[in-house]
C-alpha cells in the first residue's frame, strides 16, 4: 500500500491499527470507485488515514482512532460522479459514510465524530474532538495533492 507524498514504508503500528478494516469487504469496495483524478476512494481514504495517524501521534492525540476514522471517512460506497446535484452528495456523504461505518464495523464515538464531521466547515456540524479537526485538514490536503499530482502527470504526459 502506498500513501501520496510518503516514500518510506508505512509505519507498522499504523498498519496494525487498520488491518481488520483493510481486510474487510466494505473497505475493499472503495477500490472500485474513482474519487479524484486517478485516485480511488480507497487510496484517498488511506492517504487521509496515514496523515491523520502521523499528525495525531505527533500531537499526543488518539492516533488509532484518527487512522481508523480516516480510513472510513468516505465509506459512502457509490460513485459520486454518477449522482445528481439533487442527491446532495457534498453535504450528505459524511452522514452516509458514518451510517455504513456503523453498519459494518464497531466504531467508537470518536471515530464516529471523525467520519461525520470531516466536511466541516462546508457542513456546519462542528467537530467535537481535535482528531476530527485534524481530519478536516488532512482530507483537504490529500484531496488537493491527489488532483494536482494527476493534473501534473497529464501536463508532463503531453509534453513528453
Ligand atoms: Fe468526504
Ligand atoms: Fe475525503
Tab-separated table of C-alpha atoms and ligand atoms in Angstrom, residues 73-74 93 118-119 139, ligand 1:
chain	number	residue	atom	x	y	z
A	73	UNK	CA	-14.343	8.833	6.397
A	74	UNK	CA	-15.553	8.435	2.782
A	93	UNK	CA	-21.923	11.828	2.129
A	118	UNK	CA	-14.966	15.654	8.126
A	119	UNK	CA	-16.702	18.082	5.744
A	139	UNK	CA	-8.864	15.450	3.867
B	1	LIG	FE1	-15.592	13.327	2.051
